[in-house]
Amino acid sequence: MESKVKSKVYKYLLSVMSISAIIFVFRYCSKQETAIGHPRDYDVIVKEGVLRVATEYNSISFYVDGDTVSGFNYELIQAFAHDKGLKVEITPEMSFDERLKGLSEGRYDVIAQGILATSEFKDSLLLTSPIILNKQILVQRKEVGENDSLYIKNQLDLAGRTLHVVKGSPSILRIRNLGNEIGDTIYIKEIEKYGPEQLISMVAHGDIDYVVCDESIAEAIVDSLPQIDINTDISFTQFYSWAVSKQSPVLLDSLNTWLDKFQKGKEYQEIYRKYYE
């Protein structure tokens, strides 16, 4: 990760009032309409000329630095909208449950945030072609001496521990399955008001002991928080996708057709390298 990006991450983590950053985003993005309606398909979106998107505010997906809006999912959805002649209204929503609710109520057309293709989500959502490869990892503080009782050396050591996750995170199902695999209980505490980067910062400063999040997010900030350890995998590397409503099959087809072509081009490779290499 380039030093410029790391600097942005560090400043973000030091913010004591994360909500101010989210409010700041709205100065550079069109304000989202909040009226509850029905999910829209592509023809209605084209007629209005506006694509409504929900994502997560973090240093990989979507963030604001000064007067610049950046992020992998931000740049990708903007490229799609530009090619289709659409404007984009982006809402940074930290709660995964709220993103799902907004999609079902028609407030959002697309969740432009990596979603694991589990059977549960396949039953309730339409998932795009894979956007990125990622996996869930454990964030903890580095080992202090050989007898550090808090340090997790392998997945078996997770027995009886409490792992913090963002409320509604897809990692919850994986943690439960992992508990079955090791034959013991792993406790889960869902946090509603903080995103993964803030939870990682809380681990670094000793407020909590363990967080499970996407590897890409942890890797983006590990150099800024040298006291954290991200070497224990929670899941295998898997494909992550965007999501649309079951009532938006034409939108899904439009996204997939575009993604299949765009991901083979130079512009996609430049966006990918910017955030993932």
PDB file of C-alpha atoms in Angstrom:
ATOM      1  CA  MET A   1       0.000   0.000   0.000  1.00  0.00           C
ATOM      2  CA  GLU A   2       1.408   3.364  -0.953  1.00  0.00           C
ATOM      3  CA  SER A   3       2.496   5.713   1.840  1.00  0.00           C
ATOM      4  CA  LYS A   4      -0.048   8.287   0.749  1.00  0.00           C
ATOM      5  CA  VAL A   5      -2.871   5.832   1.323  1.00  0.00           C
ATOM      6  CA  LYS A   6      -1.411   4.784   4.675  1.00  0.00           C
ATOM      7  CA  SER A   7      -1.332   8.420   5.738  1.00  0.00           C
ATOM      8  CA  LYS A   8      -5.019   8.748   4.928  1.00  0.00           C
ATOM      9  CA  VAL A   9      -5.759   5.636   6.956  1.00  0.00           C
ATOM     10  CA  TYR A  10      -3.799   6.931   9.934  1.00  0.00           C
ATOM     11  CA  LYS A  11      -5.640  10.248   9.951  1.00  0.00           C
ATOM     12  CA  TYR A  12      -8.936   8.419   9.704  1.00  0.00           C
ATOM     13  CA  LEU A  13      -8.145   6.215  12.697  1.00  0.00           C
ATOM     14  CA  LEU A  14      -7.171   9.201  14.832  1.00  0.00           C
ATOM     15  CA  SER A  15     -10.553  10.847  14.308  1.00  0.00           C
ATOM     16  CA  VAL A  16     -12.463  10.815  17.595  1.00  0.00           C
ATOM     17  CA  MET A  17     -15.784  11.522  15.959  1.00  0.00           C
ATOM     18  CA  SER A  18     -16.151   9.308  12.904  1.00  0.00           C
ATOM     19  CA  ILE A  19     -19.593  10.635  12.167  1.00  0.00           C
ATOM     20  CA  SER A  20     -18.058  13.965  11.159  1.00  0.00           C
ATOM     21  CA  ALA A  21     -16.159  12.203   8.379  1.00  0.00           C
ATOM     22  CA  ILE A  22     -19.376  10.672   7.102  1.00  0.00           C
ATOM     23  CA  ILE A  23     -21.144  14.047   7.168  1.00  0.00           C
ATOM     24  CA  PHE A  24     -18.193  15.478   5.288  1.00  0.00           C
ATOM     25  CA  VAL A  25     -18.722  12.928   2.540  1.00  0.00           C
ATOM     26  CA  PHE A  26     -22.161  14.326   1.861  1.00  0.00           C
ATOM     27  CA  ARG A  27     -20.647  17.673   0.892  1.00  0.00           C
ATOM     28  CA  TYR A  28     -19.161  15.941  -2.139  1.00  0.00           C
ATOM     29  CA  CYS A  29     -21.881  13.460  -2.947  1.00  0.00           C
ATOM     30  CA  SER A  30     -25.520  14.039  -3.792  1.00  0.00           C
ATOM     31  CA  LYS A  31     -27.781  13.619  -0.793  1.00  0.00           C
ATOM     32  CA  GLN A  32     -29.614  10.299  -0.626  1.00  0.00           C
ATOM     33  CA  GLU A  33     -33.395  10.319  -0.666  1.00  0.00           C
ATOM     34  CA  THR A  34     -34.795   8.496   2.344  1.00  0.00           C
ATOM     35  CA  ALA A  35     -38.345   7.751   1.286  1.00  0.00           C
ATOM     36  CA  ILE A  36     -39.210   4.070   1.468  1.00  0.00           C
ATOM     37  CA  GLY A  37     -40.256   2.572  -1.847  1.00  0.00           C
ATOM     38  CA  HIS A  38     -39.679  -0.525  -3.942  1.00  0.00           C
ATOM     39  CA  PRO A  39     -36.423  -1.793  -5.448  1.00  0.00           C
ATOM     40  CA  ARG A  40     -35.863  -0.353  -8.911  1.00  0.00           C
ATOM     41  CA  ASP A  41     -34.679  -2.175 -11.982  1.00  0.00           C
ATOM     42  CA  TYR A  42     -32.414  -0.817 -14.680  1.00  0.00           C
ATOM     43  CA  ASP A  43     -35.092   0.804 -16.868  1.00  0.00           C
ATOM     44  CA  VAL A  44     -36.362   2.957 -13.992  1.00  0.00           C
ATOM     45  CA  ILE A  45     -32.817   3.908 -12.993  1.00  0.00           C
ATOM     46  CA  VAL A  46     -31.985   4.964 -16.555  1.00  0.00           C
ATOM     47  CA  LYS A  47     -35.197   6.980 -16.793  1.00  0.00           C
ATOM     48  CA  GLU A  48     -34.314   8.911 -13.625  1.00  0.00           C
ATOM     49  CA  GLY A  49     -30.640   9.077 -14.563  1.00  0.00           C
ATOM     50  CA  VAL A  50     -29.437   8.387 -11.018  1.00  0.00           C
ATOM     51  CA  LEU A  51     -27.931   5.213  -9.524  1.00  0.00           C
ATOM     52  CA  ARG A  52     -28.278   4.958  -5.730  1.00  0.00           C
ATOM     53  CA  VAL A  53     -25.423   3.144  -4.054  1.00  0.00           C
ATOM     54  CA  ALA A  54     -24.609   2.082  -0.495  1.00  0.00           C
ATOM     55  CA  THR A  55     -21.089   1.262   0.606  1.00  0.00           C
ATOM     56  CA  GLU A  56     -18.911   1.257   3.709  1.00  0.00           C
ATOM     57  CA  TYR A  57     -16.701   4.163   4.743  1.00  0.00           C
ATOM     58  CA  ASN A  58     -13.161   2.800   4.981  1.00  0.00           C
ATOM     59  CA  SER A  59      -9.763   3.318   3.381  1.00  0.00           C
ATOM     60  CA  ILE A  60     -10.313   0.626   0.743  1.00  0.00           C
ATOM     61  CA  SER A  61     -13.939   1.027  -0.284  1.00  0.00           C
ATOM     62  CA  PHE A  62     -14.794   4.732   0.001  1.00  0.00           C
ATOM     63  CA  TYR A  63     -13.245   7.677   1.855  1.00  0.00           C
ATOM     64  CA  VAL A  64     -12.776  11.443   1.752  1.00  0.00           C
ATOM     65  CA  ASP A  65      -9.417  13.168   2.059  1.00  0.00           C
ATOM     66  CA  GLY A  66      -9.570  16.947   1.820  1.00  0.00           C
ATOM     67  CA  ASP A  67     -11.634  17.697  -1.243  1.00  0.00           C
ATOM     68  CA  THR A  68     -11.020  14.295  -2.860  1.00  0.00           C
ATOM     69  CA  VAL A  69     -13.322  11.278  -2.774  1.00  0.00           C
ATOM     70  CA  SER A  70     -11.532   7.961  -3.325  1.00  0.00           C
ATOM     71  CA  GLY A  71     -11.875   4.213  -2.852  1.00  0.00           C
ATOM     72  CA  PHE A  72     -11.874   0.998  -4.877  1.00  0.00           C
ATOM     73  CA  ASN A  73     -15.654   0.520  -4.891  1.00  0.00           C
ATOM     74  CA  TYR A  74     -16.178   4.249  -5.385  1.00  0.00           C
ATOM     75  CA  GLU A  75     -14.001   4.366  -8.498  1.00  0.00           C
ATOM     76  CA  LEU A  76     -15.478   1.162  -9.883  1.00  0.00           C
ATOM     77  CA  ILE A  77     -19.120   2.206  -9.524  1.00  0.00           C
ATOM     78  CA  GLN A  78     -18.289   5.659 -10.897  1.00  0.00           C
ATOM     79  CA  ALA A  79     -16.728   4.030 -13.969  1.00  0.00           C
ATOM     80  CA  PHE A  80     -19.877   1.942 -14.506  1.00  0.00           C
ATOM     81  CA  ALA A  81     -22.147   4.967 -14.118  1.00  0.00           C
ATOM     82  CA  HIS A  82     -19.996   7.066 -16.456  1.00  0.00           C
ATOM     83  CA  ASP A  83     -20.166   4.412 -19.168  1.00  0.00           C
ATOM     84  CA  LYS A  84     -23.959   4.227 -18.774  1.00  0.00           C
ATOM     85  CA  GLY A  85     -24.518   7.993 -18.624  1.00  0.00           C
ATOM     86  CA  LEU A  86     -25.750   7.911 -15.027  1.00  0.00           C
ATOM     87  CA  LYS A  87     -25.110  10.060 -11.979  1.00  0.00           C
ATOM     88  CA  VAL A  88     -24.285   8.324  -8.703  1.00  0.00           C
ATOM     89  CA  GLU A  89     -25.697   9.023  -5.248  1.00  0.00           C
ATOM     90  CA  ILE A  90     -23.445   7.283  -2.712  1.00  0.00           C
ATOM     91  CA  THR A  91     -24.404   6.730   0.911  1.00  0.00           C
ATOM     92  CA  PRO A  92     -21.638   5.573   3.283  1.00  0.00           C
ATOM     93  CA  GLU A  93     -23.469   3.216   5.663  1.00  0.00           C
ATOM     94  CA  MET A  94     -21.405   1.497   8.360  1.00  0.00           C
ATOM     95  CA  SER A  95     -24.055  -1.074   9.328  1.00  0.00           C
ATOM     96  CA  PHE A  96     -24.256  -4.076   7.020  1.00  0.00           C
ATOM     97  CA  ASP A  97     -27.843  -4.700   8.189  1.00  0.00           C
ATOM     98  CA  GLU A  98     -28.792  -1.135   7.259  1.00  0.00           C
ATOM     99  CA  ARG A  99     -27.314  -1.572   3.788  1.00  0.00           C
ATOM    100  CA  LEU A 100     -29.462  -4.678   3.314  1.00  0.00           C
ATOM    101  CA  LYS A 101     -32.540  -2.890   4.662  1.00  0.00           C
ATOM    102  CA  GLY A 102     -31.973   0.086   2.366  1.00  0.00           C
ATOM    103  CA  LEU A 103     -31.693  -2.244  -0.626  1.00  0.00           C
ATOM    104  CA  SER A 104     -34.959  -4.024   0.213  1.00  0.00           C
ATOM    105  CA  GLU A 105     -36.746  -0.693   0.723  1.00  0.00           C
ATOM    106  CA  GLY A 106     -35.565   0.729  -2.588  1.00  0.00           C
ATOM    107  CA  ARG A 107     -33.409   3.458  -1.043  1.00  0.00           C
ATOM    108  CA  TYR A 108     -30.355   1.847  -2.652  1.00  0.00           C
ATOM    109  CA  ASP A 109     -30.027   0.111  -6.016  1.00  0.00           C
ATOM    110  CA  VAL A 110     -26.608  -1.450  -5.410  1.00  0.00           C
ATOM    111  CA  ILE A 111     -24.547  -2.425  -2.396  1.00  0.00           C
ATOM    112  CA  ALA A 112     -21.066  -1.678  -3.712  1.00  0.00           C
ATOM    113  CA  GLN A 113     -19.231  -3.468  -0.928  1.00  0.00           C
ATOM    114  CA  GLY A 114     -17.684  -6.918  -0.942  1.00  0.00           C
ATOM    115  CA  ILE A 115     -20.300  -9.541  -0.037  1.00  0.00           C
ATOM    116  CA  LEU A 116     -19.389 -13.184   0.361  1.00  0.00           C
ATOM    117  CA  ALA A 117     -21.403 -15.504  -1.878  1.00  0.00           C
ATOM    118  CA  THR A 118     -22.942 -17.639   0.894  1.00  0.00           C
ATOM    119  CA  SER A 119     -26.107 -19.704   0.383  1.00  0.00           C
ATOM    120  CA  GLU A 120     -27.957 -17.307   2.696  1.00  0.00           C
ATOM    121  CA  PHE A 121     -27.138 -14.268   0.567  1.00  0.00           C
ATOM    122  CA  LYS A 122     -27.769 -16.133  -2.673  1.00  0.00           C
ATOM    123  CA  ASP A 123     -31.303 -16.831  -1.422  1.00  0.00           C
ATOM    124  CA  SER A 124     -32.044 -13.202  -0.518  1.00  0.00           C
ATOM    125  CA  LEU A 125     -29.943 -11.157  -2.958  1.00  0.00           C
ATOM    126  CA  LEU A 126     -28.705 -11.104  -6.536  1.00  0.00           C
ATOM    127  CA  LEU A 127     -24.905 -11.119  -6.487  1.00  0.00           C
ATOM    128  CA  THR A 128     -22.765  -9.800  -9.292  1.00  0.00           C
ATOM    129  CA  SER A 129     -19.819 -11.478 -10.924  1.00  0.00           C
ATOM    130  CA  PRO A 130     -16.872 -11.558  -8.480  1.00  0.00           C
ATOM    131  CA  ILE A 131     -15.371  -8.155  -7.806  1.00  0.00           C
ATOM    132  CA  ILE A 132     -12.376  -9.132  -5.702  1.00  0.00           C
ATOM    133  CA  LEU A 133     -10.704 -11.970  -3.802  1.00  0.00           C
ATOM    134  CA  ASN A 134     -10.565 -11.541  -0.036  1.00  0.00           C
ATOM    135  CA  LYS A 135     -10.700 -13.429   3.255  1.00  0.00           C
ATOM    136  CA  GLN A 136     -11.565 -12.876   6.906  1.00  0.00           C
ATOM    137  CA  ILE A 137      -8.688 -12.600   9.362  1.00  0.00           C
ATOM    138  CA  LEU A 138      -8.216 -12.139  13.103  1.00  0.00           C
ATOM    139  CA  VAL A 139      -6.779  -8.848  14.331  1.00  0.00           C
ATOM    140  CA  GLN A 140      -5.070  -8.996  17.728  1.00  0.00           C
ATOM    141  CA  ARG A 141      -2.122  -7.413  19.501  1.00  0.00           C
ATOM    142  CA  LYS A 142       1.310  -8.916  18.909  1.00  0.00           C
ATOM    143  CA  GLU A 143       2.554 -11.554  21.321  1.00  0.00           C
ATOM    144  CA  VAL A 144       4.253 -10.263  24.459  1.00  0.00           C
ATOM    145  CA  GLY A 145       6.512 -13.042  25.723  1.00  0.00           C
ATOM    146  CA  GLU A 146       6.071 -16.800  25.375  1.00  0.00           C
ATOM    147  CA  ASN A 147       3.367 -16.988  28.050  1.00  0.00           C
ATOM    148  CA  ASP A 148       1.077 -14.302  26.643  1.00  0.00           C
ATOM    149  CA  SER A 149      -2.353 -15.782  27.446  1.00  0.00           C
ATOM    150  CA  LEU A 150      -4.185 -13.377  25.142  1.00  0.00           C
ATOM    151  CA  TYR A 151      -2.253 -14.222  22.001  1.00  0.00           C
ATOM    152  CA  ILE A 152      -4.017 -16.556  19.535  1.00  0.00           C
ATOM    153  CA  LYS A 153      -1.505 -18.853  17.845  1.00  0.00           C
ATOM    154  CA  ASN A 154      -4.011 -20.890  15.805  1.00  0.00           C
ATOM    155  CA  GLN A 155      -7.747 -21.353  15.325  1.00  0.00           C
ATOM    156  CA  LEU A 156      -7.996 -23.883  18.175  1.00  0.00           C
ATOM    157  CA  ASP A 157      -6.997 -21.118  20.592  1.00  0.00           C
ATOM    158  CA  LEU A 158     -10.212 -19.272  19.713  1.00  0.00           C
ATOM    159  CA  ALA A 159     -12.223 -21.584  21.989  1.00  0.00           C
ATOM    160  CA  GLY A 160     -13.998 -19.528  24.645  1.00  0.00           C
ATOM    161  CA  ARG A 161     -12.763 -16.192  23.265  1.00  0.00           C
ATOM    162  CA  THR A 162     -14.941 -13.216  22.326  1.00  0.00           C
ATOM    163  CA  LEU A 163     -14.479 -11.842  18.822  1.00  0.00           C
ATOM    164  CA  HIS A 164     -15.765  -8.385  17.903  1.00  0.00           C
ATOM    165  CA  VAL A 165     -17.327  -7.791  14.484  1.00  0.00           C
ATOM    166  CA  VAL A 166     -19.314  -5.061  12.784  1.00  0.00           C
ATOM    167  CA  LYS A 167     -23.028  -5.660  13.370  1.00  0.00           C
ATOM    168  CA  GLY A 168     -24.505  -7.928  10.724  1.00  0.00           C
ATOM    169  CA  SER A 169     -21.105  -8.812   9.265  1.00  0.00           C
ATOM    170  CA  PRO A 170     -21.020 -11.851   6.929  1.00  0.00           C
ATOM    171  CA  SER A 171     -18.098 -13.103   9.035  1.00  0.00           C
ATOM    172  CA  ILE A 172     -20.552 -14.068  11.812  1.00  0.00           C
ATOM    173  CA  LEU A 173     -21.640 -17.201   9.967  1.00  0.00           C
ATOM    174  CA  ARG A 174     -18.028 -18.173   9.332  1.00  0.00           C
ATOM    175  CA  ILE A 175     -17.136 -17.741  13.028  1.00  0.00           C
ATOM    176  CA  ARG A 176     -20.073 -19.935  14.046  1.00  0.00           C
ATOM    177  CA  ASN A 177     -19.011 -22.604  11.581  1.00  0.00           C
ATOM    178  CA  LEU A 178     -15.454 -22.342  12.865  1.00  0.00           C
ATOM    179  CA  GLY A 179     -16.746 -22.967  16.386  1.00  0.00           C
ATOM    180  CA  ASN A 180     -18.321 -26.186  15.137  1.00  0.00           C
ATOM    181  CA  GLU A 181     -15.086 -27.160  13.410  1.00  0.00           C
ATOM    182  CA  ILE A 182     -12.984 -26.782  16.559  1.00  0.00           C
ATOM    183  CA  GLY A 183     -15.707 -28.316  18.750  1.00  0.00           C
ATOM    184  CA  ASP A 184     -16.025 -25.389  21.130  1.00  0.00           C
ATOM    185  CA  THR A 185     -17.836 -22.080  21.571  1.00  0.00           C
ATOM    186  CA  ILE A 186     -16.485 -18.872  20.060  1.00  0.00           C
ATOM    187  CA  TYR A 187     -18.381 -15.867  21.382  1.00  0.00           C
ATOM    188  CA  ILE A 188     -19.353 -13.049  19.050  1.00  0.00           C
ATOM    189  CA  LYS A 189     -19.979  -9.438  20.002  1.00  0.00           C
ATOM    190  CA  GLU A 190     -21.555  -7.307  17.283  1.00  0.00           C
ATOM    191  CA  ILE A 191     -20.709  -3.603  17.300  1.00  0.00           C
ATOM    192  CA  GLU A 192     -23.193  -1.282  15.630  1.00  0.00           C
ATOM    193  CA  LYS A 193     -21.654   2.196  15.757  1.00  0.00           C
ATOM    194  CA  TYR A 194     -18.096   1.460  14.586  1.00  0.00           C
ATOM    195  CA  GLY A 195     -16.595   0.200  11.344  1.00  0.00           C
ATOM    196  CA  PRO A 196     -13.719  -2.300  11.029  1.00  0.00           C
ATOM    197  CA  GLU A 197     -10.934   0.296  11.029  1.00  0.00           C
ATOM    198  CA  GLN A 198     -12.170   1.821  14.269  1.00  0.00           C
ATOM    199  CA  LEU A 199     -12.431  -1.631  15.842  1.00  0.00           C
ATOM    200  CA  ILE A 200      -8.865  -2.410  14.751  1.00  0.00           C
ATOM    201  CA  SER A 201      -7.732   0.823  16.380  1.00  0.00           C
ATOM    202  CA  MET A 202      -9.494  -0.254  19.589  1.00  0.00           C
ATOM    203  CA  VAL A 203      -7.546  -3.531  19.521  1.00  0.00           C
ATOM    204  CA  ALA A 204      -4.280  -1.660  19.015  1.00  0.00           C
ATOM    205  CA  HIS A 205      -4.961   0.558  22.022  1.00  0.00           C
ATOM    206  CA  GLY A 206      -6.097  -2.277  24.300  1.00  0.00           C
ATOM    207  CA  ASP A 207      -9.813  -1.436  24.481  1.00  0.00           C
ATOM    208  CA  ILE A 208     -10.789  -4.826  23.069  1.00  0.00           C
ATOM    209  CA  ASP A 209      -8.734  -7.930  22.322  1.00  0.00           C
ATOM    210  CA  TYR A 210      -9.931  -9.394  19.016  1.00  0.00           C
ATOM    211  CA  VAL A 211     -11.604  -8.249  15.807  1.00  0.00           C
ATOM    212  CA  VAL A 212     -12.523 -10.203  12.681  1.00  0.00           C
ATOM    213  CA  CYS A 213     -12.540  -8.240   9.421  1.00  0.00           C
ATOM    214  CA  ASP A 214     -11.508  -8.350   5.761  1.00  0.00           C
ATOM    215  CA  GLU A 215      -7.798  -8.930   5.215  1.00  0.00           C
ATOM    216  CA  SER A 216      -7.581  -6.033   2.746  1.00  0.00           C
ATOM    217  CA  ILE A 217      -8.738  -3.504   5.355  1.00  0.00           C
ATOM    218  CA  ALA A 218      -6.332  -4.843   7.994  1.00  0.00           C
ATOM    219  CA  GLU A 219      -3.417  -4.838   5.553  1.00  0.00           C
ATOM    220  CA  ALA A 220      -4.121  -1.211   4.653  1.00  0.00           C
ATOM    221  CA  ILE A 221      -3.536  -0.021   8.210  1.00  0.00           C
ATOM    222  CA  VAL A 222      -1.094  -2.520   9.707  1.00  0.00           C
ATOM    223  CA  ASP A 223       1.931  -0.272   9.091  1.00  0.00           C
ATOM    224  CA  SER A 224       0.211   2.603  10.882  1.00  0.00           C
ATOM    225  CA  LEU A 225      -0.506   0.393  13.912  1.00  0.00           C
ATOM    226  CA  PRO A 226       2.637  -1.730  14.354  1.00  0.00           C
ATOM    227  CA  GLN A 227       1.343  -3.295  17.575  1.00  0.00           C
ATOM    228  CA  ILE A 228      -1.299  -5.363  15.773  1.00  0.00           C
ATOM    229  CA  ASP A 229      -0.990  -8.906  14.412  1.00  0.00           C
ATOM    230  CA  ILE A 230      -3.031 -10.059  11.411  1.00  0.00           C
ATOM    231  CA  ASN A 231      -1.497 -13.485  10.776  1.00  0.00           C
ATOM    232  CA  THR A 232      -4.374 -15.755  11.834  1.00  0.00           C
ATOM    233  CA  ASP A 233      -6.883 -16.636   9.120  1.00  0.00           C
ATOM    234  CA  ILE A 234     -10.543 -17.059   9.955  1.00  0.00           C
ATOM    235  CA  SER A 235     -11.660 -18.084   6.462  1.00  0.00           C
ATOM    236  CA  PHE A 236     -10.230 -19.250   3.165  1.00  0.00           C
ATOM    237  CA  THR A 237      -9.678 -16.780   0.341  1.00  0.00           C
ATOM    238  CA  GLN A 238     -12.998 -16.391  -1.461  1.00  0.00           C
ATOM    239  CA  PHE A 239     -14.714 -14.287  -4.097  1.00  0.00           C
ATOM    240  CA  TYR A 240     -16.620 -11.186  -2.981  1.00  0.00           C
ATOM    241  CA  SER A 241     -19.363  -9.541  -5.037  1.00  0.00           C
ATOM    242  CA  TRP A 242     -21.687  -6.533  -5.106  1.00  0.00           C
ATOM    243  CA  ALA A 243     -25.403  -7.056  -4.512  1.00  0.00           C
ATOM    244  CA  VAL A 244     -28.708  -5.881  -5.959  1.00  0.00           C
ATOM    245  CA  SER A 245     -32.294  -6.718  -5.076  1.00  0.00           C
ATOM    246  CA  LYS A 246     -33.995  -9.882  -6.311  1.00  0.00           C
ATOM    247  CA  GLN A 247     -36.369  -7.469  -8.056  1.00  0.00           C
ATOM    248  CA  SER A 248     -33.552  -5.977 -10.164  1.00  0.00           C
ATOM    249  CA  PRO A 249     -32.479  -8.760 -12.564  1.00  0.00           C
ATOM    250  CA  VAL A 250     -31.840  -6.409 -15.513  1.00  0.00           C
ATOM    251  CA  LEU A 251     -29.624  -4.218 -13.346  1.00  0.00           C
ATOM    252  CA  LEU A 252     -27.683  -7.322 -12.358  1.00  0.00           C
ATOM    253  CA  ASP A 253     -27.253  -8.298 -16.007  1.00  0.00           C
ATOM    254  CA  SER A 254     -26.088  -4.779 -16.892  1.00  0.00           C
ATOM    255  CA  LEU A 255     -23.521  -4.786 -14.075  1.00  0.00           C
ATOM    256  CA  ASN A 256     -22.248  -8.252 -14.962  1.00  0.00           C
ATOM    257  CA  THR A 257     -21.920  -7.518 -18.672  1.00  0.00           C
ATOM    258  CA  TRP A 258     -20.015  -4.338 -17.879  1.00  0.00           C
ATOM    259  CA  LEU A 259     -17.800  -5.968 -15.221  1.00  0.00           C
ATOM    260  CA  ASP A 260     -16.851  -8.864 -17.488  1.00  0.00           C
ATOM    261  CA  LYS A 261     -15.550  -6.390 -20.056  1.00  0.00           C
ATOM    262  CA  PHE A 262     -14.144  -3.725 -17.733  1.00  0.00           C
ATOM    263  CA  GLN A 263     -12.102  -6.120 -15.598  1.00  0.00           C
ATOM    264  CA  LYS A 264     -10.120  -7.155 -18.688  1.00  0.00           C
ATOM    265  CA  GLY A 265      -9.029  -3.589 -19.390  1.00  0.00           C
ATOM    266  CA  LYS A 266      -6.196  -1.316 -18.305  1.00  0.00           C
ATOM    267  CA  GLU A 267      -8.371   1.049 -16.273  1.00  0.00           C
ATOM    268  CA  TYR A 268      -9.519  -1.734 -13.945  1.00  0.00           C
ATOM    269  CA  GLN A 269      -5.938  -2.906 -13.412  1.00  0.00           C
ATOM    270  CA  GLU A 270      -4.889   0.622 -12.467  1.00  0.00           C
ATOM    271  CA  ILE A 271      -7.739   0.924  -9.950  1.00  0.00           C
ATOM    272  CA  TYR A 272      -6.932  -2.502  -8.492  1.00  0.00           C
ATOM    273  CA  ARG A 273      -3.216  -1.764  -8.061  1.00  0.00           C
ATOM    274  CA  LYS A 274      -3.990   1.565  -6.430  1.00  0.00           C
ATOM    275  CA  TYR A 275      -5.868  -0.039  -3.534  1.00  0.00           C
ATOM    276  CA  TYR A 276      -4.728  -3.660  -3.344  1.00  0.00           C
ATOM    277  CA  GLU A 277      -1.026  -3.615  -4.191  1.00  0.00           C
TER     278      GLU A 277
END
